[in-house]
């Protein structure tokens, strides 16, 4: 368990320091805004979707290290994915972060790769919404919702 916690902290720090895909995406055809009022995290997500596949993804915003790292890893993991796989990934991450699985390892399951380190956030319940914000915003962008999404 301490290994997972160490890995979690390393990944959060790395992605917070050097967020991937932290830019405005020119030519994006799906965007969404997400806001986590508990922490003040705000992101704007940009997707370029062609032929049912997420060709590119990027984000802007400001917030805590967890929200930024989560958005960084979310964008990196959905680029190249068909929309239905991205949606499925949302459900798996959401279940991992908010579900009632008996251990974080069980909850993380396999196939999530580095995203599984976010299971570490379960030890800090007040920060779970920081980690889920990017994923809720992804879902909002995929569904074409016009209203900003809030974790509340
Ligand atoms: Zn936060």
GROMACS .gro file of N, CA and C and ligand atoms in nm:
model
  457
    1UNK      N    1   0.084  -0.120   0.000
    1UNK     CA    2   0.000   0.000   0.000
    1UNK      C    3   0.087   0.125   0.000
    2UNK      N    4   0.198   0.121   0.077
    2UNK     CA    5   0.283   0.240   0.080
    2UNK      C    6   0.349   0.261  -0.056
    3UNK      N    7   0.370   0.150  -0.131
    3UNK     CA    8   0.426   0.164  -0.264
    3UNK      C    9   0.331   0.243  -0.354
    4UNK      N   10   0.203   0.208  -0.343
    4UNK     CA   11   0.103   0.277  -0.424
    4UNK      C   12   0.099   0.425  -0.386
    5UNK      N   13   0.109   0.451  -0.255
    5UNK     CA   14   0.103   0.590  -0.210
    5UNK      C   15   0.223   0.669  -0.263
    6UNK      N   16   0.341   0.608  -0.257
    6UNK     CA   17   0.461   0.674  -0.310
    6UNK      C   18   0.447   0.701  -0.459
    7UNK      N   19   0.399   0.600  -0.531
    7UNK     CA   20   0.384   0.613  -0.674
    7UNK      C   21   0.282   0.723  -0.706
    8UNK      N   22   0.175   0.722  -0.631
    8UNK     CA   23   0.071   0.822  -0.648
    8UNK      C   24   0.130   0.962  -0.634
    9UNK      N   25   0.208   0.982  -0.527
    9UNK     CA   26   0.263   1.115  -0.503
    9UNK      C   27   0.364   1.154  -0.611
   10UNK      N   28   0.442   1.057  -0.655
   10UNK     CA   29   0.539   1.087  -0.762
   10UNK      C   30   0.469   1.129  -0.891
   11UNK      N   31   0.365   1.054  -0.925
   11UNK     CA   32   0.295   1.083  -1.051
   11UNK      C   33   0.225   1.218  -1.043
   12UNK      N   34   0.161   1.246  -0.929
   12UNK     CA   35   0.093   1.375  -0.913
   12UNK      C   36   0.194   1.489  -0.926
   13UNK      N   37   0.307   1.476  -0.860
   13UNK     CA   38   0.407   1.583  -0.863
   13UNK      C   39   0.461   1.602  -1.004
   14UNK      N   40   0.488   1.491  -1.071
   14UNK     CA   41   0.543   1.498  -1.206
   14UNK      C   42   0.446   1.567  -1.302
   15UNK      N   43   0.321   1.524  -1.299
   15UNK     CA   44   0.224   1.582  -1.392
   15UNK      C   45   0.185   1.724  -1.354
   16UNK      N   46   0.195   1.757  -1.224
   16UNK     CA   47   0.166   1.894  -1.184
   16UNK      C   48   0.277   1.987  -1.232
   17UNK      N   49   0.399   1.939  -1.226
   17UNK     CA   50   0.514   2.021  -1.266
   17UNK      C   51   0.520   2.036  -1.418
   18UNK      N   52   0.488   1.925  -1.487
   18UNK     CA   53   0.497   1.927  -1.634
   18UNK      C   54   0.367   1.873  -1.692
   19UNK      N   55   0.258   1.947  -1.681
   19UNK     CA   56   0.131   1.893  -1.730
   19UNK      C   57   0.135   1.866  -1.880
   20UNK      N   58   0.088   1.748  -1.920
   20UNK     CA   59   0.083   1.713  -2.061
   20UNK      C   60  -0.040   1.778  -2.124
   21UNK      N   61  -0.026   1.819  -2.248
   21UNK     CA   62  -0.141   1.872  -2.324
   21UNK      C   63  -0.202   1.995  -2.258
   22UNK      N   64  -0.118   2.074  -2.190
   22UNK     CA   65  -0.167   2.196  -2.124
   22UNK      C   66  -0.154   2.312  -2.222
   23UNK      N   67  -0.260   2.331  -2.301
   23UNK     CA   68  -0.258   2.432  -2.406
   23UNK      C   69  -0.400   2.447  -2.459
   24UNK      N   70  -0.419   2.551  -2.540
   24UNK     CA   71  -0.544   2.564  -2.615
   24UNK      C   72  -0.530   2.479  -2.740
   25UNK      N   73  -0.632   2.401  -2.769
   25UNK     CA   74  -0.628   2.316  -2.887
   25UNK      C   75  -0.698   2.386  -3.003
   26UNK      N   76  -0.619   2.432  -3.099
   26UNK     CA   77  -0.677   2.497  -3.217
   26UNK      C   78  -0.757   2.392  -3.295
   27UNK      N   79  -0.875   2.433  -3.341
   27UNK     CA   80  -0.953   2.341  -3.421
   27UNK      C   81  -1.031   2.237  -3.340
   28UNK      N   82  -1.038   2.257  -3.209
   28UNK     CA   83  -1.117   2.164  -3.128
   28UNK      C   84  -1.264   2.171  -3.169
   29UNK      N   85  -1.329   2.056  -3.176
   29UNK     CA   86  -1.471   2.058  -3.210
   29UNK      C   87  -1.560   2.014  -3.094
   30UNK      N   88  -1.499   1.984  -2.980
   30UNK     CA   89  -1.575   1.961  -2.856
   30UNK      C   90  -1.500   2.032  -2.745
   31UNK      N   91  -1.572   2.110  -2.665
   31UNK     CA   92  -1.511   2.170  -2.547
   31UNK      C   93  -1.609   2.159  -2.432
   32UNK      N   94  -1.556   2.164  -2.313
   32UNK     CA   95  -1.641   2.168  -2.194
   32UNK      C   96  -1.562   2.234  -2.083
   33UNK      N   97  -1.638   2.293  -1.989
   33UNK     CA   98  -1.577   2.352  -1.871
   33UNK      C   99  -1.616   2.272  -1.749
   34UNK      N  100  -1.521   2.256  -1.659
   34UNK     CA  101  -1.550   2.188  -1.534
   34UNK      C  102  -1.506   2.272  -1.417
   35UNK      N  103  -1.580   2.260  -1.309
   35UNK     CA  104  -1.552   2.341  -1.190
   35UNK      C  105  -1.576   2.256  -1.066
   36UNK      N  106  -1.480   2.259  -0.977
   36UNK     CA  107  -1.494   2.190  -0.849
   36UNK      C  108  -1.495   2.295  -0.740
   37UNK      N  109  -1.615   2.338  -0.696
   37UNK     CA  110  -1.624   2.449  -0.600
   37UNK      C  111  -1.562   2.415  -0.464
   38UNK      N  112  -1.551   2.289  -0.430
   38UNK     CA  113  -1.493   2.251  -0.301
   38UNK      C  114  -1.348   2.296  -0.290
   39UNK      N  115  -1.279   2.296  -0.403
   39UNK     CA  116  -1.136   2.325  -0.402
   39UNK      C  117  -1.102   2.447  -0.485
   40UNK      N  118  -1.195   2.486  -0.574
   40UNK     CA  119  -1.169   2.599  -0.663
   40UNK      C  120  -1.103   2.559  -0.794
   41UNK      N  121  -1.099   2.430  -0.823
   41UNK     CA  122  -1.037   2.384  -0.947
   41UNK      C  123  -1.126   2.416  -1.067
   42UNK      N  124  -1.065   2.469  -1.171
   42UNK     CA  125  -1.139   2.498  -1.294
   42UNK      C  126  -1.059   2.446  -1.412
   43UNK      N  127  -1.125   2.377  -1.502
   43UNK     CA  128  -1.056   2.341  -1.626
   43UNK      C  129  -1.146   2.365  -1.746
   44UNK      N  130  -1.082   2.393  -1.858
   44UNK     CA  131  -1.151   2.393  -1.987
   44UNK      C  132  -1.083   2.286  -2.071
   45UNK      N  133  -1.166   2.196  -2.120
   45UNK     CA  134  -1.115   2.082  -2.195
   45UNK      C  135  -1.147   2.101  -2.343
   46UNK      N  136  -1.051   2.067  -2.426
   46UNK     CA  137  -1.067   2.076  -2.571
   46UNK      C  138  -1.045   1.938  -2.631
   47UNK      N  139  -1.136   1.897  -2.717
   47UNK     CA  140  -1.118   1.770  -2.788
   47UNK      C  141  -1.131   1.793  -2.937
   48UNK      N  142  -1.054   1.720  -3.012
   48UNK     CA  143  -1.072   1.715  -3.156
   48UNK      C  144  -1.118   1.573  -3.189
   49UNK      N  145  -1.245   1.562  -3.231
   49UNK     CA  146  -1.304   1.431  -3.258
   49UNK      C  147  -1.329   1.416  -3.407
   50UNK      N  148  -1.277   1.309  -3.462
   50UNK     CA  149  -1.297   1.279  -3.604
   50UNK      C  150  -1.331   1.133  -3.620
   51UNK      N  151  -1.432   1.102  -3.698
   51UNK     CA  152  -1.469   0.963  -3.726
   51UNK      C  153  -1.485   0.881  -3.599
   52UNK      N  154  -1.541   0.945  -3.495
   52UNK     CA  155  -1.567   0.872  -3.371
   52UNK      C  156  -1.444   0.843  -3.288
   53UNK      N  157  -1.332   0.910  -3.319
   53UNK     CA  158  -1.208   0.888  -3.243
   53UNK      C  159  -1.158   1.023  -3.192
   54UNK      N  160  -1.108   1.022  -3.068
   54UNK     CA  161  -1.048   1.143  -3.011
   54UNK      C  162  -0.908   1.157  -3.069
   55UNK      N  163  -0.895   1.248  -3.165
   55UNK     CA  164  -0.766   1.264  -3.233
   55UNK      C  165  -0.668   1.343  -3.148
   56UNK      N  166  -0.721   1.438  -3.071
   56UNK     CA  167  -0.633   1.518  -2.987
   56UNK      C  168  -0.714   1.571  -2.870
   57UNK      N  169  -0.643   1.603  -2.763
   57UNK     CA  170  -0.708   1.654  -2.643
   57UNK      C  171  -0.610   1.747  -2.573
   58UNK      N  172  -0.665   1.853  -2.513
   58UNK     CA  173  -0.581   1.948  -2.441
   58UNK      C  174  -0.667   2.017  -2.336
   59UNK      N  175  -0.601   2.081  -2.241
   59UNK     CA  176  -0.678   2.151  -2.138
   59UNK      C  177  -0.605   2.276  -2.093
   60UNK      N  178  -0.684   2.367  -2.035
   60UNK     CA  179  -0.633   2.486  -1.969
   60UNK      C  180  -0.705   2.496  -1.837
   61UNK      N  181  -0.653   2.578  -1.749
   61UNK     CA  182  -0.723   2.598  -1.624
   61UNK      C  183  -0.627   2.618  -1.511
   62UNK      N  184  -0.688   2.629  -1.391
   62UNK     CA  185  -0.604   2.641  -1.273
   62UNK      C  186  -0.670   2.564  -1.161
   63UNK      N  187  -0.586   2.511  -1.077
   63UNK     CA  188  -0.639   2.434  -0.966
   63UNK      C  189  -0.524   2.368  -0.892
   64UNK      N  190  -0.561   2.278  -0.805
   64UNK     CA  191  -0.460   2.213  -0.722
   64UNK      C  192  -0.382   2.110  -0.803
   65UNK      N  193  -0.278   2.058  -0.741
   65UNK     CA  194  -0.190   1.963  -0.809
   65UNK      C  195  -0.267   1.840  -0.855
   66UNK      N  196  -0.362   1.793  -0.775
   66UNK     CA  197  -0.434   1.671  -0.811
   66UNK      C  198  -0.523   1.695  -0.933
   67UNK      N  199  -0.590   1.809  -0.935
   67UNK     CA  200  -0.679   1.836  -1.048
   67UNK      C  201  -0.599   1.852  -1.177
   68UNK      N  202  -0.484   1.917  -1.167
   68UNK     CA  203  -0.402   1.938  -1.285
   68UNK      C  204  -0.341   1.807  -1.333
   69UNK      N  205  -0.291   1.728  -1.239
   69UNK     CA  206  -0.232   1.599  -1.276
   69UNK      C  207  -0.337   1.507  -1.336
   70UNK      N  208  -0.458   1.511  -1.280
   70UNK     CA  209  -0.564   1.425  -1.331
   70UNK      C  210  -0.601   1.465  -1.474
   71UNK      N  211  -0.610   1.596  -1.500
   71UNK     CA  212  -0.643   1.642  -1.634
   71UNK      C  213  -0.531   1.607  -1.732
   72UNK      N  214  -0.409   1.621  -1.685
   72UNK     CA  215  -0.293   1.587  -1.768
   72UNK      C  216  -0.298   1.440  -1.809
   73UNK      N  217  -0.321   1.353  -1.712
   73UNK     CA  218  -0.322   1.210  -1.741
   73UNK      C  219  -0.447   1.169  -1.818
   74UNK      N  220  -0.559   1.235  -1.789
   74UNK     CA  221  -0.681   1.203  -1.863
   74UNK      C  222  -0.662   1.234  -2.011
   75UNK      N  223  -0.611   1.355  -2.042
   75UNK     CA  224  -0.595   1.389  -2.183
   75UNK      C  225  -0.497   1.293  -2.250
   76UNK      N  226  -0.387   1.261  -2.180
   76UNK     CA  227  -0.288   1.171  -2.239
   76UNK      C  228  -0.348   1.033  -2.266
   77UNK      N  229  -0.441   0.991  -2.181
   77UNK     CA  230  -0.492   0.855  -2.196
   77UNK      C  231  -0.608   0.844  -2.294
   78UNK      N  232  -0.674   0.953  -2.327
   78UNK     CA  233  -0.788   0.940  -2.421
   78UNK      C  234  -0.749   0.971  -2.565
   79UNK      N  235  -0.634   1.033  -2.586
   79UNK     CA  236  -0.594   1.063  -2.725
   79UNK      C  237  -0.578   0.932  -2.801
   80UNK      N  238  -0.645   0.924  -2.915
   80UNK     CA  239  -0.639   0.803  -2.997
   80UNK      C  240  -0.747   0.702  -2.965
   81UNK      N  241  -0.827   0.730  -2.864
   81UNK     CA  242  -0.932   0.634  -2.826
   81UNK      C  243  -1.064   0.664  -2.896
   82UNK      N  244  -1.135   0.557  -2.937
   82UNK     CA  245  -1.273   0.577  -2.984
   82UNK      C  246  -1.359   0.632  -2.871
   83UNK      N  247  -1.466   0.702  -2.906
   83UNK     CA  248  -1.550   0.766  -2.806
   83UNK      C  249  -1.607   0.668  -2.705
   84UNK      N  250  -1.645   0.548  -2.752
   84UNK     CA  251  -1.705   0.453  -2.657
   84UNK      C  252  -1.600   0.401  -2.558
   85UNK      N  253  -1.475   0.390  -2.602
   85UNK     CA  254  -1.371   0.348  -2.507
   85UNK      C  255  -1.341   0.458  -2.406
   86UNK      N  256  -1.345   0.583  -2.451
   86UNK     CA  257  -1.323   0.695  -2.359
   86UNK      C  258  -1.433   0.699  -2.255
   87UNK      N  259  -1.556   0.676  -2.300
   87UNK     CA  260  -1.670   0.672  -2.208
   87UNK      C  261  -1.655   0.557  -2.108
   88UNK      N  262  -1.611   0.442  -2.157
   88UNK     CA  263  -1.591   0.327  -2.069
   88UNK      C  264  -1.482   0.355  -1.968
   89UNK      N  265  -1.378   0.425  -2.011
   89UNK     CA  266  -1.269   0.460  -1.920
   89UNK      C  267  -1.321   0.553  -1.810
   90UNK      N  268  -1.405   0.648  -1.848
   90UNK     CA  269  -1.467   0.736  -1.747
   90UNK      C  270  -1.535   0.652  -1.639
   91UNK      N  271  -1.613   0.552  -1.681
   91UNK     CA  272  -1.687   0.472  -1.583
   91UNK      C  273  -1.593   0.393  -1.493
   92UNK      N  274  -1.485   0.342  -1.551
   92UNK     CA  275  -1.390   0.265  -1.471
   92UNK      C  276  -1.318   0.353  -1.369
   93UNK      N  277  -1.275   0.472  -1.415
   93UNK     CA  278  -1.207   0.563  -1.324
   93UNK      C  279  -1.302   0.608  -1.214
   94UNK      N  280  -1.424   0.640  -1.254
   94UNK     CA  281  -1.523   0.686  -1.156
   94UNK      C  282  -1.549   0.578  -1.052
   95UNK      N  283  -1.561   0.454  -1.098
   95UNK     CA  284  -1.585   0.343  -1.005
   95UNK      C  285  -1.464   0.323  -0.914
   96UNK      N  286  -1.345   0.338  -0.972
   96UNK     CA  287  -1.224   0.321  -0.892
   96UNK      C  288  -1.217   0.426  -0.782
   97UNK      N  289  -1.254   0.551  -0.816
   97UNK     CA  290  -1.236   0.661  -0.721
   97UNK      C  291  -1.350   0.670  -0.621
   98UNK      N  292  -1.469   0.628  -0.659
   98UNK     CA  293  -1.583   0.651  -0.571
   98UNK      C  294  -1.650   0.522  -0.528
   99UNK      N  295  -1.606   0.410  -0.582
   99UNK     CA  296  -1.675   0.284  -0.554
   99UNK      C  297  -1.644   0.228  -0.417
  100UNK      N  298  -1.705   0.117  -0.390
  100UNK     CA  299  -1.693   0.055  -0.258
  100UNK      C  300  -1.606  -0.069  -0.263
  101UNK      N  301  -1.515  -0.075  -0.356
  101UNK     CA  302  -1.428  -0.193  -0.365
  101UNK      C  303  -1.350  -0.210  -0.235
  102UNK      N  304  -1.315  -0.333  -0.206
  102UNK     CA  305  -1.256  -0.362  -0.075
  102UNK      C  306  -1.112  -0.312  -0.063
  103UNK      N  307  -1.042  -0.304  -0.171
  103UNK     CA  308  -0.906  -0.249  -0.163
  103UNK      C  309  -0.881  -0.165  -0.286
  104UNK      N  310  -0.786  -0.076  -0.274
  104UNK     CA  311  -0.759   0.012  -0.388
  104UNK      C  312  -0.704  -0.067  -0.506
  105UNK      N  313  -0.634  -0.174  -0.478
  105UNK     CA  314  -0.579  -0.254  -0.587
  105UNK      C  315  -0.694  -0.322  -0.663
  106UNK      N  316  -0.786  -0.382  -0.587
  106UNK     CA  317  -0.904  -0.440  -0.653
  106UNK      C  318  -0.978  -0.334  -0.732
  107UNK      N  319  -0.989  -0.217  -0.669
  107UNK     CA  320  -1.065  -0.111  -0.734
  107UNK      C  321  -0.998  -0.066  -0.862
  108UNK      N  322  -0.866  -0.063  -0.858
  108UNK     CA  323  -0.794  -0.016  -0.975
  108UNK      C  324  -0.808  -0.114  -1.091
  109UNK      N  325  -0.813  -0.240  -1.056
  109UNK     CA  326  -0.827  -0.339  -1.160
  109UNK      C  327  -0.706  -0.339  -1.251
  110UNK      N  328  -0.717  -0.403  -1.364
  110UNK     CA  329  -0.604  -0.399  -1.455
  110UNK      C  330  -0.644  -0.325  -1.581
  111UNK      N  331  -0.545  -0.294  -1.660
  111UNK     CA  332  -0.572  -0.226  -1.785
  111UNK      C  333  -0.582  -0.076  -1.774
  112UNK      N  334  -0.575  -0.024  -1.652
  112UNK     CA  335  -0.581   0.121  -1.637
  112UNK      C  336  -0.443   0.184  -1.646
  113UNK      N  337  -0.340   0.100  -1.640
  113UNK     CA  338  -0.205   0.153  -1.650
  113UNK      C  339  -0.177   0.252  -1.538
  114UNK      N  340  -0.112   0.361  -1.575
  114UNK     CA  341  -0.073   0.460  -1.475
  114UNK      C  342  -0.192   0.526  -1.407
  115UNK      N  343  -0.307   0.522  -1.474
  115UNK     CA  344  -0.425   0.584  -1.413
  115UNK      C  345  -0.459   0.518  -1.281
  116UNK      N  346  -0.415   0.392  -1.265
  116UNK     CA  347  -0.445   0.320  -1.141
  116UNK      C  348  -0.385   0.388  -1.020
  117UNK      N  349  -0.282   0.470  -1.039
  117UNK     CA  350  -0.224   0.537  -0.922
  117UNK      C  351  -0.324   0.632  -0.857
  118UNK      N  352  -0.425   0.674  -0.933
  118UNK     CA  353  -0.523   0.764  -0.874
  118UNK      C  354  -0.608   0.697  -0.768
  119UNK      N  355  -0.600   0.564  -0.763
  119UNK     CA  356  -0.664   0.495  -0.651
  119UNK      C  357  -0.608   0.548  -0.519
  120UNK      N  358  -0.486   0.600  -0.522
  120UNK     CA  359  -0.424   0.656  -0.401
  120UNK      C  360  -0.503   0.771  -0.342
  121UNK      N  361  -0.582   0.839  -0.424
  121UNK     CA  362  -0.657   0.955  -0.375
  121UNK      C  363  -0.770   0.912  -0.282
  122UNK      N  364  -0.805   0.784  -0.290
  122UNK     CA  365  -0.912   0.735  -0.201
  122UNK      C  366  -0.876   0.749  -0.055
  123UNK      N  367  -0.747   0.760  -0.027
  123UNK     CA  368  -0.706   0.781   0.112
  123UNK      C  369  -0.732   0.924   0.158
  124UNK      N  370  -0.765   1.009   0.063
  124UNK     CA  371  -0.791   1.150   0.095
  124UNK      C  372  -0.927   1.187   0.038
  125UNK      N  373  -1.034   1.147   0.108
  125UNK     CA  374  -1.169   1.162   0.050
  125UNK      C  375  -1.202   1.304   0.006
  126UNK      N  376  -1.145   1.404   0.074
  126UNK     CA  377  -1.180   1.541   0.037
  126UNK      C  378  -1.121   1.579  -0.098
  127UNK      N  379  -1.027   1.498  -0.149
  127UNK     CA  380  -0.964   1.533  -0.276
  127UNK      C  381  -1.017   1.452  -0.395
  128UNK      N  382  -1.112   1.363  -0.368
  128UNK     CA  383  -1.160   1.278  -0.477
  128UNK      C  384  -1.219   1.361  -0.591
  129UNK      N  385  -1.290   1.468  -0.554
  129UNK     CA  386  -1.351   1.550  -0.659
  129UNK      C  387  -1.247   1.625  -0.742
  130UNK      N  388  -1.131   1.649  -0.682
  130UNK     CA  389  -1.022   1.710  -0.759
  130UNK      C  390  -0.978   1.613  -0.870
  131UNK      N  391  -0.977   1.485  -0.836
  131UNK     CA  392  -0.933   1.383  -0.932
  131UNK      C  393  -1.039   1.350  -1.035
  132UNK      N  394  -1.167   1.358  -0.996
  132UNK     CA  395  -1.273   1.322  -1.091
  132UNK      C  396  -1.312   1.438  -1.182
  133UNK      N  397  -1.273   1.560  -1.146
  133UNK     CA  398  -1.317   1.677  -1.224
  133UNK      C  399  -1.287   1.663  -1.373
  134UNK      N  400  -1.164   1.626  -1.406
  134UNK     CA  401  -1.126   1.616  -1.548
  134UNK      C  402  -1.213   1.513  -1.620
  135UNK      N  403  -1.245   1.406  -1.549
  135UNK     CA  404  -1.322   1.298  -1.611
  135UNK      C  405  -1.468   1.339  -1.632
  136UNK      N  406  -1.523   1.411  -1.533
  136UNK     CA  407  -1.660   1.462  -1.553
  136UNK      C  408  -1.663   1.562  -1.669
  137UNK      N  409  -1.557   1.640  -1.680
  137UNK     CA  410  -1.550   1.738  -1.788
  137UNK      C  411  -1.537   1.668  -1.923
  138UNK      N  412  -1.461   1.560  -1.925
  138UNK     CA  413  -1.451   1.478  -2.047
  138UNK      C  414  -1.588   1.429  -2.089
  139UNK      N  415  -1.661   1.377  -1.992
  139UNK     CA  416  -1.792   1.322  -2.023
  139UNK      C  417  -1.886   1.431  -2.076
  140UNK      N  418  -1.875   1.548  -2.015
  140UNK     CA  419  -1.956   1.660  -2.060
  140UNK      C  420  -1.921   1.697  -2.205
  141UNK      N  421  -1.792   1.700  -2.235
  141UNK     CA  422  -1.749   1.734  -2.372
  141UNK      C  423  -1.798   1.628  -2.471
  142UNK      N  424  -1.793   1.503  -2.430
  142UNK     CA  425  -1.835   1.394  -2.519
  142UNK      C  426  -1.984   1.399  -2.546
  143UNK      N  427  -2.059   1.441  -2.444
  143UNK     CA  428  -2.204   1.442  -2.459
  143UNK      C  429  -2.253   1.572  -2.522
  144UNK      N  430  -2.159   1.668  -2.539
  144UNK     CA  431  -2.197   1.792  -2.603
  144UNK      C  432  -2.279   1.884  -2.515
  145UNK      N  433  -2.271   1.865  -2.384
  145UNK     CA  434  -2.349   1.949  -2.291
  145UNK      C  435  -2.300   2.093  -2.299
  146UNK      N  436  -2.395   2.184  -2.301
  146UNK     CA  437  -2.359   2.325  -2.314
  146UNK      C  438  -2.329   2.389  -2.179
  147UNK      N  439  -2.386   2.337  -2.074
  147UNK     CA  440  -2.368   2.397  -1.942
  147UNK      C  441  -2.236   2.353  -1.881
  148UNK      N  442  -2.167   2.444  -1.812
  148UNK     CA  443  -2.046   2.401  -1.740
  148UNK      C  444  -2.081   2.291  -1.641
  149UNK      N  445  -1.992   2.194  -1.627
  149UNK     CA  446  -2.016   2.084  -1.536
  149UNK      C  447  -1.954   2.118  -1.401
  150UNK      N  448  -2.024   2.081  -1.295
  150UNK     CA  449  -1.972   2.102  -1.161
  150UNK      C  450  -1.969   1.969  -1.091
  151UNK      N  451  -1.870   1.952  -1.003
  151UNK     CA  452  -1.864   1.827  -0.928
  151UNK      C  453  -1.970   1.823  -0.820
  152UNK      N  454  -2.036   1.937  -0.794
  152UNK     CA  455  -2.141   1.938  -0.691
  152UNK      C  456  -2.274   1.894  -0.750
  153LIG    ZN1  457  -0.846   2.040  -0.612
   0.00000   0.00000   0.00000
